[in-house]
Coordinates of C-alpha atoms and ligand atoms in Angstrom, one line a residue:
M23 CA -14.2 -13.7 -6.1
P24 CA -17.5 -11.1 -7.7
T25 CA -16.0 -8.1 -9.4
L26 CA -17.9 -5.6 -11.7
N27 CA -17.8 -7.8 -14.0
D28 CA -20.9 -10.3 -11.7
F29 CA -23.3 -7.3 -12.7
N30 CA -24.4 -4.3 -15.0
F31 CA -25.0 -1.8 -12.9
E32 CA -28.0 -0.3 -15.7
N33 CA -30.1 2.2 -13.8
K34 CA -28.3 1.2 -10.6
K35 CA -27.2 3.3 -8.3
A36 CA -23.5 1.5 -7.6
L37 CA -22.1 2.2 -3.6
I38 CA -18.6 2.1 -3.8
R39 CA -16.3 2.9 -1.2
V40 CA -12.9 4.2 -2.4
D41 CA -9.6 5.4 -0.6
F42 CA -9.8 9.2 -1.5
N43 CA -6.9 9.9 1.3
V44 CA -4.7 12.1 -0.8
P45 CA -2.0 14.4 0.4
L46 CA -3.4 17.9 0.2
N47 CA -0.5 21.1 0.6
N48 CA -1.2 24.0 2.5
E49 CA -3.4 25.6 -0.7
F50 CA -5.8 22.2 -0.7
M51 CA -4.2 21.1 -3.8
V52 CA -3.7 17.3 -4.8
T53 CA -0.1 17.5 -4.8
D54 CA -0.5 13.0 -5.8
A55 CA -3.3 12.2 -7.2
T56 CA -2.1 8.3 -8.0
R57 CA -5.1 6.6 -5.8
I58 CA -7.8 9.2 -7.3
H59 CA -6.0 7.4 -10.5
A60 CA -6.6 4.3 -10.0
A61 CA -10.1 4.7 -8.5
K62 CA -11.4 5.7 -12.0
S63 CA -11.9 2.6 -13.8
T64 CA -13.9 0.5 -11.8
I65 CA -16.4 4.4 -11.3
I66 CA -16.0 4.8 -15.3
K67 CA -17.2 1.3 -15.3
V68 CA -20.2 1.8 -13.5
L69 CA -21.4 4.8 -16.0
E70 CA -20.8 2.9 -19.4
D71 CA -23.3 0.1 -18.5
G72 CA -25.3 3.1 -17.3
G73 CA -25.5 3.6 -13.7
S74 CA -24.6 6.2 -11.1
A75 CA -21.6 6.0 -8.8
I76 CA -22.0 7.1 -5.6
L77 CA -18.6 7.8 -4.1
M78 CA -17.5 7.1 -0.4
S79 CA -14.4 7.7 1.0
H80 CA -12.1 9.1 4.3
L81 CA -9.5 11.5 4.4
G82 CA -7.4 12.4 6.6
R83 CA -7.6 11.8 10.1
P84 CA -9.8 14.9 11.6
K85 CA -11.6 15.0 15.3
G86 CA -14.8 15.5 14.5
K87 CA -15.6 18.3 11.6
E88 CA -13.0 20.0 10.2
D89 CA -13.0 22.1 6.9
Q90 CA -9.3 21.4 6.2
F91 CA -9.9 17.6 5.5
S92 CA -13.6 18.4 3.8
L93 CA -13.2 16.5 0.4
R94 CA -14.9 18.9 -1.4
H95 CA -11.0 20.1 -1.5
I96 CA -10.6 17.6 -4.1
V97 CA -13.5 17.8 -6.1
E98 CA -11.8 20.4 -9.2
K99 CA -9.6 17.5 -8.9
V100 CA -11.6 14.5 -9.4
I101 CA -13.2 15.7 -12.5
E102 CA -10.0 16.6 -14.0
I103 CA -9.4 13.1 -13.5
L104 CA -12.0 11.4 -13.9
G105 CA -13.7 13.5 -16.9
V106 CA -16.7 14.1 -15.8
Q107 CA -18.8 16.3 -13.6
V108 CA -18.9 15.2 -10.4
K109 CA -21.5 16.2 -7.1
F110 CA -20.8 16.6 -4.2
V111 CA -23.0 17.2 -0.4
D112 CA -21.4 18.9 2.4
D113 CA -22.0 15.1 5.4
C114 CA -22.4 11.6 4.2
V115 CA -25.4 10.6 5.8
G116 CA -28.6 12.0 6.5
E117 CA -31.8 13.8 4.6
K118 CA -29.6 16.3 2.5
V119 CA -28.2 13.3 1.3
A120 CA -31.0 11.0 0.7
K121 CA -32.0 14.2 -1.5
A122 CA -29.0 14.8 -3.5
V123 CA -28.7 10.4 -4.1
S124 CA -32.6 10.2 -5.6
E125 CA -32.3 13.4 -7.9
L126 CA -28.9 11.3 -9.1
E127 CA -29.1 10.1 -12.9
P128 CA -27.4 7.4 -15.4
G129 CA -24.4 8.5 -16.2
E130 CA -23.7 11.0 -12.7
I131 CA -21.5 10.9 -9.7
L132 CA -21.9 12.3 -6.4
L133 CA -18.8 12.8 -3.8
L134 CA -20.0 12.5 -0.5
E135 CA -18.4 14.0 2.6
N136 CA -15.3 12.8 4.9
L137 CA -16.8 9.1 6.6
R138 CA -14.5 9.8 9.3
F139 CA -16.6 13.5 10.1
Y140 CA -18.6 10.9 12.6
E141 CA -16.6 8.6 14.7
E142 CA -19.7 5.8 14.0
E143 CA -17.2 4.9 10.9
K144 CA -13.8 4.1 12.9
A145 CA -15.5 2.3 15.1
G146 CA -17.9 -0.2 12.6
D147 CA -20.9 1.2 13.6
K148 CA -23.6 -0.8 12.2
N149 CA -26.4 1.7 12.9
F150 CA -24.1 4.6 10.7
A151 CA -23.2 1.4 8.3
E152 CA -27.0 0.9 7.7
Q153 CA -27.6 4.2 7.1
L154 CA -25.1 4.7 3.7
S155 CA -26.6 1.2 3.1
N156 CA -29.5 2.5 2.3
F157 CA -28.0 4.6 -0.5
G158 CA -26.9 2.0 -3.4
D159 CA -28.4 -0.7 -4.4
I160 CA -25.2 -2.2 -5.1
Y161 CA -22.0 -1.5 -3.2
V162 CA -18.3 -2.1 -4.2
N163 CA -15.7 -1.3 -2.6
D164 CA -12.4 -0.5 -4.2
A165 CA -10.6 1.0 -1.1
F166 CA -7.3 -1.2 -1.1
G167 CA -5.7 1.3 0.8
T168 CA -8.3 0.8 3.9
A169 CA -9.1 -2.6 3.8
H170 CA -7.0 -3.9 6.8
R171 CA -9.3 -1.3 8.4
A172 CA -13.2 -3.0 10.3
H173 CA -14.4 0.3 9.7
A174 CA -18.3 0.9 9.0
S175 CA -18.1 2.0 5.3
T176 CA -14.8 -0.7 4.5
A177 CA -16.6 -3.7 5.8
I178 CA -20.1 -3.7 8.1
I179 CA -21.9 -1.7 5.6
A180 CA -21.0 -5.1 3.3
E181 CA -24.1 -7.6 5.3
F182 CA -26.2 -4.9 3.6
F183 CA -26.1 -5.8 0.1
P184 CA -26.2 -9.9 -0.1
N185 CA -25.2 -11.3 -3.2
K186 CA -25.0 -7.5 -3.9
K187 CA -21.2 -7.1 -3.6
C188 CA -18.4 -7.5 -4.7
F189 CA -15.0 -5.5 -5.7
G190 CA -13.5 -3.0 -7.9
N191 CA -11.4 -2.9 -10.6
L192 CA -8.5 -2.0 -8.0
L193 CA -8.6 -4.2 -4.9
A194 CA -9.5 -7.7 -7.4
R195 CA -6.0 -6.7 -9.0
E196 CA -4.6 -5.5 -5.8
I197 CA -5.2 -9.1 -3.5
E198 CA -5.0 -10.8 -7.7
S199 CA -1.0 -9.5 -7.4
I200 CA -0.2 -10.7 -4.1
H201 CA -1.7 -14.3 -4.7
K202 CA -0.1 -13.7 -7.9
V203 CA 3.2 -13.3 -6.1
L204 CA 2.6 -16.1 -2.9
N205 CA 0.3 -18.5 -3.8
D206 CA 0.4 -18.9 -7.8
N207 CA 4.2 -17.8 -8.3
E208 CA 6.5 -18.9 -11.3
K209 CA 9.4 -20.2 -9.3
P210 CA 12.2 -19.0 -8.3
V211 CA 10.4 -16.4 -5.9
T212 CA 12.6 -13.5 -4.4
A213 CA 11.5 -10.4 -1.0
I214 CA 13.4 -8.1 -1.0
L215 CA 12.6 -6.8 2.5
G216 CA 14.2 -3.0 3.6
G217 CA 13.2 -0.4 5.3
A218 CA 14.1 0.2 8.7
K219 CA 13.3 -2.1 11.2
V220 CA 13.5 -5.8 11.7
S221 CA 10.8 -5.7 13.9
S222 CA 8.1 -4.2 11.7
K223 CA 8.4 -6.8 9.2
I224 CA 8.7 -10.1 11.0
G225 CA 5.7 -10.8 10.4
V226 CA 5.9 -10.7 6.9
I227 CA 9.3 -12.6 6.8
E228 CA 7.9 -15.2 8.8
N229 CA 4.5 -16.0 6.9
I230 CA 7.2 -15.8 3.3
L231 CA 9.6 -18.6 4.7
D232 CA 7.1 -21.4 3.2
K233 CA 6.4 -19.3 -0.4
V234 CA 9.9 -18.2 -1.6
D235 CA 13.5 -19.1 -2.2
H236 CA 15.5 -16.2 -1.6
I237 CA 15.2 -13.3 0.7
I238 CA 17.1 -10.1 0.1
I239 CA 17.4 -8.4 3.8
G240 CA 18.7 -4.4 3.1
G241 CA 17.9 -0.9 4.6
G242 CA 18.3 -0.2 8.2
M243 CA 17.1 -3.8 9.9
T244 CA 20.5 -5.9 7.9
F245 CA 22.2 -4.0 11.1
T246 CA 20.4 -6.6 13.3
F247 CA 21.5 -9.4 11.5
I248 CA 25.1 -8.0 11.0
K249 CA 25.6 -7.5 14.7
A250 CA 23.4 -10.8 16.2
L251 CA 26.1 -13.1 13.2
G252 CA 29.1 -11.2 15.3
G253 CA 30.1 -8.5 13.0
S254 CA 31.0 -4.2 14.3
I255 CA 28.5 -2.0 13.5
G256 CA 29.5 0.9 14.4
S257 CA 26.1 3.1 15.6
S258 CA 23.8 2.2 12.9
L259 CA 20.3 1.3 13.0
V260 CA 20.0 -1.6 15.4
E261 CA 17.1 -3.3 17.4
E262 CA 19.3 -4.9 20.4
D263 CA 16.6 -6.9 21.5
K264 CA 15.5 -8.8 17.7
Q265 CA 18.9 -9.8 17.8
E266 CA 17.6 -13.4 19.0
L267 CA 15.1 -13.6 16.1
A268 CA 16.9 -12.7 13.3
L269 CA 18.9 -15.3 14.3
S270 CA 16.4 -17.8 14.9
I271 CA 15.1 -16.6 11.3
L272 CA 18.2 -17.3 10.4
K273 CA 17.4 -20.5 11.1
K274 CA 14.4 -21.2 10.0
A275 CA 15.4 -20.5 6.8
K276 CA 18.4 -22.4 6.2
A277 CA 15.4 -25.9 7.8
K278 CA 13.7 -24.3 4.7
N279 CA 15.8 -24.1 1.9
V280 CA 14.7 -20.4 1.9
E281 CA 18.4 -18.6 0.5
I282 CA 18.6 -15.4 2.7
H283 CA 21.9 -12.2 1.3
L284 CA 22.8 -10.1 3.6
P285 CA 24.1 -6.4 2.6
V286 CA 28.1 -7.1 2.6
D287 CA 29.4 -3.9 1.8
A288 CA 27.7 -0.5 3.2
I289 CA 28.0 3.0 2.3
I290 CA 28.8 4.6 6.2
T291 CA 28.8 7.7 7.2
D292 CA 30.1 10.0 10.6
S293 CA 26.7 12.6 10.7
F294 CA 23.5 11.1 9.2
S295 CA 23.5 14.4 6.9
N296 CA 24.0 13.7 2.9
D297 CA 26.9 16.5 3.2
A298 CA 28.7 14.1 6.2
N299 CA 31.8 12.5 5.2
T300 CA 31.5 8.8 3.4
K301 CA 33.3 5.7 3.0
E302 CA 32.1 2.0 1.7
V303 CA 33.0 -0.5 4.0
D304 CA 32.2 -4.5 4.6
T305 CA 29.2 -4.0 6.8
T306 CA 31.0 -6.2 9.8
Q307 CA 33.4 -4.0 10.3
I308 CA 32.6 -0.3 11.0
P309 CA 33.9 1.6 12.4
D310 CA 32.8 2.7 15.5
G311 CA 31.1 6.8 15.4
W312 CA 29.6 5.8 12.2
M313 CA 27.0 4.3 10.1
G314 CA 25.8 2.3 7.3
L315 CA 22.8 4.0 5.5
D316 CA 23.0 2.8 2.0
A317 CA 24.0 -0.5 0.8
G318 CA 27.4 -0.5 -1.1
S319 CA 28.8 -2.3 -4.6
K320 CA 29.0 -5.2 -4.0
T321 CA 26.0 -6.1 -2.2
A322 CA 24.2 -3.9 -5.6
E323 CA 25.9 -6.5 -7.7
K324 CA 24.9 -9.3 -5.7
F325 CA 21.8 -8.6 -5.2
A326 CA 21.3 -8.0 -8.8
A327 CA 22.5 -11.5 -9.4
V328 CA 20.2 -13.2 -7.2
I329 CA 17.5 -10.7 -8.8
A330 CA 18.4 -11.6 -12.6
K331 CA 17.7 -15.2 -12.2
S332 CA 14.3 -14.4 -10.2
K333 CA 10.8 -15.3 -11.8
T334 CA 8.8 -13.9 -9.1
I335 CA 9.8 -10.5 -7.4
L336 CA 8.5 -8.4 -4.9
W337 CA 10.0 -5.4 -3.5
N338 CA 8.8 -4.1 0.0
G339 CA 11.0 -0.7 1.8
P340 CA 14.4 1.0 0.2
L341 CA 16.8 -0.4 0.7
G342 CA 18.9 3.0 2.6
V343 CA 18.0 6.2 3.5
F344 CA 16.8 6.9 0.0
E345 CA 15.8 10.3 0.7
M346 CA 19.0 11.8 0.8
E347 CA 20.7 11.8 -2.6
N348 CA 24.3 10.1 -1.4
F349 CA 22.1 7.0 0.3
S350 CA 20.5 6.9 -2.5
K351 CA 22.4 5.0 -5.1
G352 CA 22.1 1.3 -3.5
T353 CA 17.7 1.1 -3.4
I354 CA 18.2 2.6 -6.9
A355 CA 20.6 -0.1 -8.1
L356 CA 18.0 -2.3 -6.8
G357 CA 15.4 -1.0 -8.3
N358 CA 17.1 -1.0 -12.3
A359 CA 17.4 -5.1 -11.5
I360 CA 14.0 -4.8 -10.8
A361 CA 12.8 -3.5 -13.8
E362 CA 15.3 -5.4 -15.9
A363 CA 14.1 -8.5 -14.3
T364 CA 11.0 -7.6 -15.6
A365 CA 11.6 -6.7 -18.9
N366 CA 12.6 -10.2 -19.5
G367 CA 9.1 -11.4 -18.0
A368 CA 9.5 -11.4 -14.2
F369 CA 6.4 -10.6 -12.1
S370 CA 7.4 -8.1 -9.7
L371 CA 5.0 -6.8 -7.1
V372 CA 6.3 -3.5 -5.1
G373 CA 3.9 -2.1 -2.1
G374 CA 4.0 -1.4 0.8
G375 CA 5.1 2.5 1.5
D376 CA 8.2 3.8 1.2
S377 CA 9.6 1.6 -2.0
V378 CA 6.4 3.0 -3.6
A379 CA 7.5 6.2 -2.9
A380 CA 11.0 5.4 -3.8
V381 CA 9.5 4.0 -7.1
K382 CA 8.0 6.9 -8.1
Q383 CA 11.4 9.2 -7.2
F384 CA 13.2 7.0 -9.8
G385 CA 11.0 6.2 -12.3
F386 CA 10.6 3.1 -11.8
E387 CA 6.7 3.3 -11.9
G388 CA 5.7 1.8 -15.3
K389 CA 9.2 -0.2 -14.7
V390 CA 7.4 -3.2 -12.7
S391 CA 4.4 -5.5 -13.1
Y392 CA 2.7 -3.3 -10.2
V393 CA 2.7 -0.7 -7.3
S394 CA 0.4 -1.5 -5.3
T395 CA -1.3 1.8 -3.7
G396 CA -2.0 0.3 0.0
G397 CA 1.1 0.8 2.7
G398 CA -0.9 -1.4 5.6
A399 CA -3.1 -3.6 3.5
M400 CA -0.2 -4.6 1.9
L401 CA 1.8 -5.5 4.5
E402 CA -0.8 -7.5 6.2
M403 CA -1.8 -9.3 3.6
L404 CA 2.2 -10.5 3.5
E405 CA 2.1 -11.1 6.8
G406 CA -1.0 -13.8 5.9
K407 CA -3.7 -11.8 7.5
T408 CA -7.3 -11.8 6.2
L409 CA -7.9 -8.4 5.6
P410 CA -12.0 -7.6 7.3
G411 CA -12.6 -5.0 4.0
I412 CA -11.9 -8.5 1.9
I413 CA -13.8 -10.6 3.6
A414 CA -17.5 -8.9 3.4
I415 CA -18.0 -9.0 0.1
L416 CA -16.6 -12.7 0.2
N417 CA -19.4 -14.0 2.8
E418 CA -22.5 -14.1 1.7
Ligands
AMP5 P1 10.1 1.3 6.7 O1 8.6 2.4 7.0 O2 10.4 -0.1 7.6 O3 9.7 0.5 5.2 O4 11.1 2.3 7.1 C1 11.6 2.6 5.6 C2 13.1 3.9 5.6 O5 13.8 3.3 6.4 C3 13.1 4.7 5.1 O6 12.8 6.1 5.7 C4 14.3 4.9 4.9 O7 15.2 6.7 5.0 C5 14.9 4.3 6.3 N1 15.8 2.8 6.3 C6 16.8 2.9 5.3 N2 17.8 2.2 5.7 C7 17.8 2.8 6.4 C8 19.7 2.5 6.9 N3 20.5 1.8 6.8 N4 19.3 3.1 8.5 C9 18.8 4.3 8.9 N5 17.4 3.6 8.1 C10 17.0 3.5 6.9

């Protein structure tokens, strides 16, 4: 796997695809700078070698050149985090950029304007990729968040850098973490899959059945399984047409000796609100008009026992509607169990959208082994897909 350590960047211009797609508030202030922090070590390595860094990223989903999506809004934040001056050019291809690049000295950083101001970026346009490629001597991909897209700057561009391309530290670490969980793991391996729907996790479940010992199911998708097994789920979230699928997953798991753990009790409510009435009941006995929005206390204990004996843990998706305090306890209990197992030597990887939000909200970030920066990209890797942004670096 080509990494930064395979190159000396002295007097070289590193063209780095970063993922600076950060959330901004109404005043265009960065509200979560995780992704900028995550790119720091790659950029600093290039500068310390005596090279210069040209940073490319997208921000949001602009339709053409829309100032609200300009990367100029984040320049101050990038400077603050990197602790180094950053130059900005208000385009990402063309004369102006070529001039700024040619004037760049070793030790300097240039941030290009939002790549998605050009529709050629998402279209994976080869000509656009070639124009970008002219700005660097070595191409570095450090954008895990977009590694599942075959865009010009994430994949197509790599073919213009034969033997002069590598993964940045972040992307390398993401790949290694997933590899450690799925292929180079210490047993028992436990995957926790929560979140809203079975349909969005089915690809993951099918792929990991061959790789894990335990699967803990939680969140809204619990009830499709419980209903398929004959339980009463009241008005809980259900995917009626996925019940057969749920039964076939249980059957396949049994054949492969994978234990599936379903919640045995739930916190139920009579309306989807934090202030509504709540009760704790068996997951199979939810009355009409009530819905399950969190795992109950027996479930929390049962799941904690499975996690305590696991040596490798993958967590994707919350166990309840953690955004509302009254339905966050199951997710918090799970986080505590994972933190404890990690402290006792297990390797734990948290990734994929909302579980990352939960981990941050409840302060588990430093208590798990690795928190992935990619949502969709992480899910696709867990589905066993090879991502275009990764293949492009590995190809000659
Ligand atoms: P996902 O993006 O599929 O990981 O789903 C995450 C979302 O699932 C979160 O916003 C949770 O609020 C939601 N969720 C978790 N448990 C439930 C539940 N029992 N009923 C409805 N939504 C849920």
